[in-house]
XYZ file of C-alpha atoms in Angstrom:
219
model
C -12.522 55.273 -66.136
C -10.570 52.202 -65.017
C -12.280 48.897 -64.324
C -12.089 45.140 -64.560
C -13.044 43.574 -67.861
C -16.462 42.101 -67.199
C -20.096 43.122 -67.328
C -20.526 45.107 -64.089
C -17.847 47.778 -64.744
C -18.865 48.147 -68.388
C -22.570 48.574 -67.655
C -21.858 50.937 -64.753
C -19.521 53.040 -66.897
C -22.131 53.219 -69.665
C -24.573 54.688 -67.147
C -21.903 56.964 -65.660
C -20.993 58.380 -69.073
C -24.574 59.535 -69.521
C -24.504 61.265 -66.139
C -21.111 62.853 -66.830
C -22.337 64.250 -70.159
C -25.502 65.583 -68.509
C -23.320 67.421 -65.964
C -21.183 68.966 -68.729
C -18.187 66.671 -68.244
C -16.149 64.624 -70.698
C -14.552 61.183 -70.465
C -10.887 61.411 -71.525
C -9.981 57.738 -71.071
C -11.575 54.336 -70.496
C -9.663 51.119 -69.817
C -10.542 47.602 -68.680
C -8.113 45.179 -67.075
C -8.436 41.389 -66.634
C -9.378 40.218 -63.164
C -6.202 39.514 -61.207
C -4.073 41.623 -63.532
C -0.465 40.353 -63.504
C 0.958 43.885 -63.315
C 0.531 46.551 -60.666
C -1.116 49.064 -63.033
C 2.076 51.064 -63.656
C 1.276 51.711 -67.343
C -2.359 52.631 -66.680
C -1.414 55.024 -63.867
C 1.223 56.629 -66.094
C -1.417 57.312 -68.764
C -3.881 58.670 -66.208
C -1.247 60.941 -64.696
C -0.362 62.301 -68.157
C -4.030 62.987 -68.953
C -4.439 64.773 -65.592
C -8.233 64.359 -65.277
C -10.266 65.959 -62.514
C -11.658 62.574 -61.490
C -10.829 58.887 -61.930
C -13.888 56.619 -61.731
C -12.725 53.224 -60.450
C -14.663 49.978 -61.013
C -11.849 47.612 -60.053
C -12.549 44.919 -57.485
C -10.675 43.249 -54.646
C -6.916 42.923 -55.050
C -6.940 44.878 -58.316
C -8.487 47.836 -56.507
C -5.793 47.548 -53.828
C -2.907 47.349 -56.315
C -4.202 50.189 -58.473
C -4.611 52.596 -55.581
C -1.230 51.726 -54.079
C 0.466 52.378 -57.418
C -1.584 55.531 -57.960
C -0.258 57.040 -54.734
C 3.284 55.731 -55.240
C 3.412 57.493 -58.616
C 2.425 60.787 -56.966
C -0.925 60.931 -58.751
C -3.042 61.168 -55.606
C -3.709 64.873 -56.067
C -6.267 63.593 -58.588
C -9.581 62.603 -56.990
C -10.610 58.947 -57.246
C -14.143 57.644 -56.780
C -14.424 53.883 -56.324
C -17.790 52.175 -56.620
C -16.685 49.044 -54.757
C -14.572 50.228 -51.860
C -15.330 48.882 -48.397
C -13.381 48.629 -45.151
C -11.351 45.509 -45.985
C -10.248 46.821 -49.384
C -9.334 50.161 -47.801
C -7.265 48.318 -45.200
C -5.326 46.683 -48.048
C -4.839 49.998 -49.825
C -3.418 51.589 -46.674
C -4.051 55.003 -45.183
C -0.901 56.422 -46.800
C -2.412 55.668 -50.238
C -5.946 56.941 -49.580
C -5.547 60.684 -50.130
C -8.407 62.066 -52.264
C -10.044 58.621 -52.399
C -13.827 58.337 -52.100
C -16.341 55.501 -52.068
C -20.086 55.246 -52.614
C -21.817 52.293 -50.965
C -24.998 51.420 -49.092
C -23.118 50.732 -45.848
C -20.080 51.966 -43.937
C -19.303 50.984 -40.374
C -18.854 54.677 -39.498
C -22.436 55.640 -40.382
C -23.668 57.600 -37.358
C -27.213 56.394 -36.745
C -28.792 54.782 -33.669
C -29.621 51.664 -35.705
C -26.024 51.190 -36.857
C -24.693 51.892 -33.358
C -26.938 49.137 -31.976
C -25.856 46.770 -34.768
C -22.157 47.368 -34.048
C -22.681 46.940 -30.312
C -24.460 43.618 -30.849
C -21.750 42.478 -33.295
C -18.976 43.266 -30.808
C -20.850 41.542 -27.979
C -21.395 38.423 -30.098
C -17.956 38.039 -31.682
C -15.561 39.966 -29.446
C -12.565 42.202 -30.044
C -11.032 39.881 -32.675
C -14.089 39.953 -34.934
C -13.437 40.864 -38.601
C -13.954 44.472 -39.687
C -17.569 45.305 -40.346
C -18.202 46.177 -43.972
C -20.945 46.127 -46.587
C -20.304 42.433 -47.281
C -21.108 41.293 -43.748
C -23.843 43.852 -43.139
C -25.700 42.914 -46.323
C -25.563 39.195 -45.455
C -27.034 40.020 -42.028
C -29.668 42.350 -43.487
C -30.543 39.840 -46.199
C -31.407 37.198 -43.606
C -33.489 39.735 -41.669
C -35.201 40.813 -44.889
C -36.049 37.189 -45.721
C -37.574 36.749 -42.268
C -39.645 39.911 -42.721
C -40.966 38.681 -46.085
C -41.840 35.237 -44.719
C -43.565 36.762 -41.693
C -45.582 39.088 -43.915
C -46.565 36.220 -46.223
C -47.407 33.970 -43.273
C -46.011 31.112 -45.310
C -42.914 29.788 -47.072
C -44.934 29.254 -50.261
C -43.007 30.696 -53.227
C -45.919 32.639 -54.741
C -46.989 34.021 -51.368
C -43.452 35.126 -50.532
C -42.998 36.772 -53.955
C -46.250 38.701 -53.506
C -45.342 39.738 -49.955
C -41.915 40.965 -51.062
C -43.314 43.559 -53.475
C -42.735 47.052 -52.037
C -41.780 45.610 -48.636
C -39.714 48.136 -46.681
C -37.135 47.012 -44.149
C -34.718 48.916 -41.918
C -31.122 47.632 -42.250
C -28.053 48.921 -40.349
C -27.059 51.021 -43.376
C -30.514 52.456 -43.960
C -33.820 51.570 -45.529
C -34.412 48.795 -48.077
C -37.476 48.541 -50.338
C -38.020 45.552 -52.632
C -39.360 46.517 -56.061
C -41.020 44.547 -58.866
C -37.667 44.237 -60.686
C -36.425 41.956 -57.850
C -33.875 44.523 -56.723
C -33.967 46.720 -53.622
C -33.924 50.491 -53.429
C -31.408 51.482 -50.751
C -30.034 54.469 -48.918
C -26.594 55.255 -50.378
C -23.634 57.001 -48.762
C -20.721 58.964 -50.227
C -17.649 58.653 -48.005
C -14.173 60.172 -47.888
C -11.484 57.536 -47.266
C -8.635 60.027 -46.722
C -6.556 58.926 -43.747
C -7.615 55.281 -44.051
C -11.031 55.589 -42.401
C -14.375 56.344 -44.027
C -16.148 59.585 -43.184
C -19.653 59.791 -44.614
C -20.083 63.220 -46.214
C -23.453 62.766 -47.917
C -26.328 60.280 -47.761
C -29.077 59.855 -50.339
C -32.281 58.105 -49.274
C -34.139 55.527 -51.362
C -31.754 55.362 -54.319
C -33.623 53.497 -57.061
C -32.100 50.171 -58.108
C -32.932 50.651 -61.769
C -31.994 47.388 -63.470
C -34.251 44.366 -63.831
C -33.215 40.902 -62.682
C -34.619 38.266 -65.051
C-alpha cells in the first residue's frame, strides 16, 4: 500500500485491509508520503520491487501518482499489478502509455464507458466545446452530473427551501453519464463503479458494479 499522508488514503487502506484479509491475502508493506513529495519515489519503488507483492494498492493523488508510476515502470517493476483508486484520464496522460503496463483504476466514470447515455454525453460535449476541449474525466463528469442532480432535487421538492430540498434528496435516483446515482440518508450517493485496465494508455472497462454503497456518513 502506497499513499499520500492524509485522511483519505489512511481510511481507505484501513477498509482495504479488512477486505484483503477476508479474501485470504496479506499486506506486506504500507507507506505514506507527503503531498508533493520532493523525490520521485525511487526508495519506495526499490522496497516494493524487493518485496515482490502480487498487487500494489495506490492511493497517491495528482502529480505524486504520476511520478510514482513513471518511476515504477522505469525501475522495471511493472510486471507487478498496480490498482489506483484515483486514476482518471488526465493523470493517466501524465503517467504515459509506456508506463501503464499492468495498471488498473476503479472509478465511477471513464470516458470509454460504452453506454448510450455516455455516448450522448460525449457527443454533446464535443459539439459544445469543439476538438480542443479538455479530456473528459471523472472530475468534469461529476461536476456536470452534480448540477443535473441539484436540478432534479429542486424540481422534485418544488422549492429551493432547505428542508424541502433535503427531504426530496433522500433516496432520489438520477442517471449520470457514468451510471446511476442514489442519494442516501448519510448525504453520500451510491454509484455505479467501474474497474478499468489502463494498459496502453487508454482505459478499457473490464467490470462494472451497479449501486455500490457509499458507506461513510458525512456530518
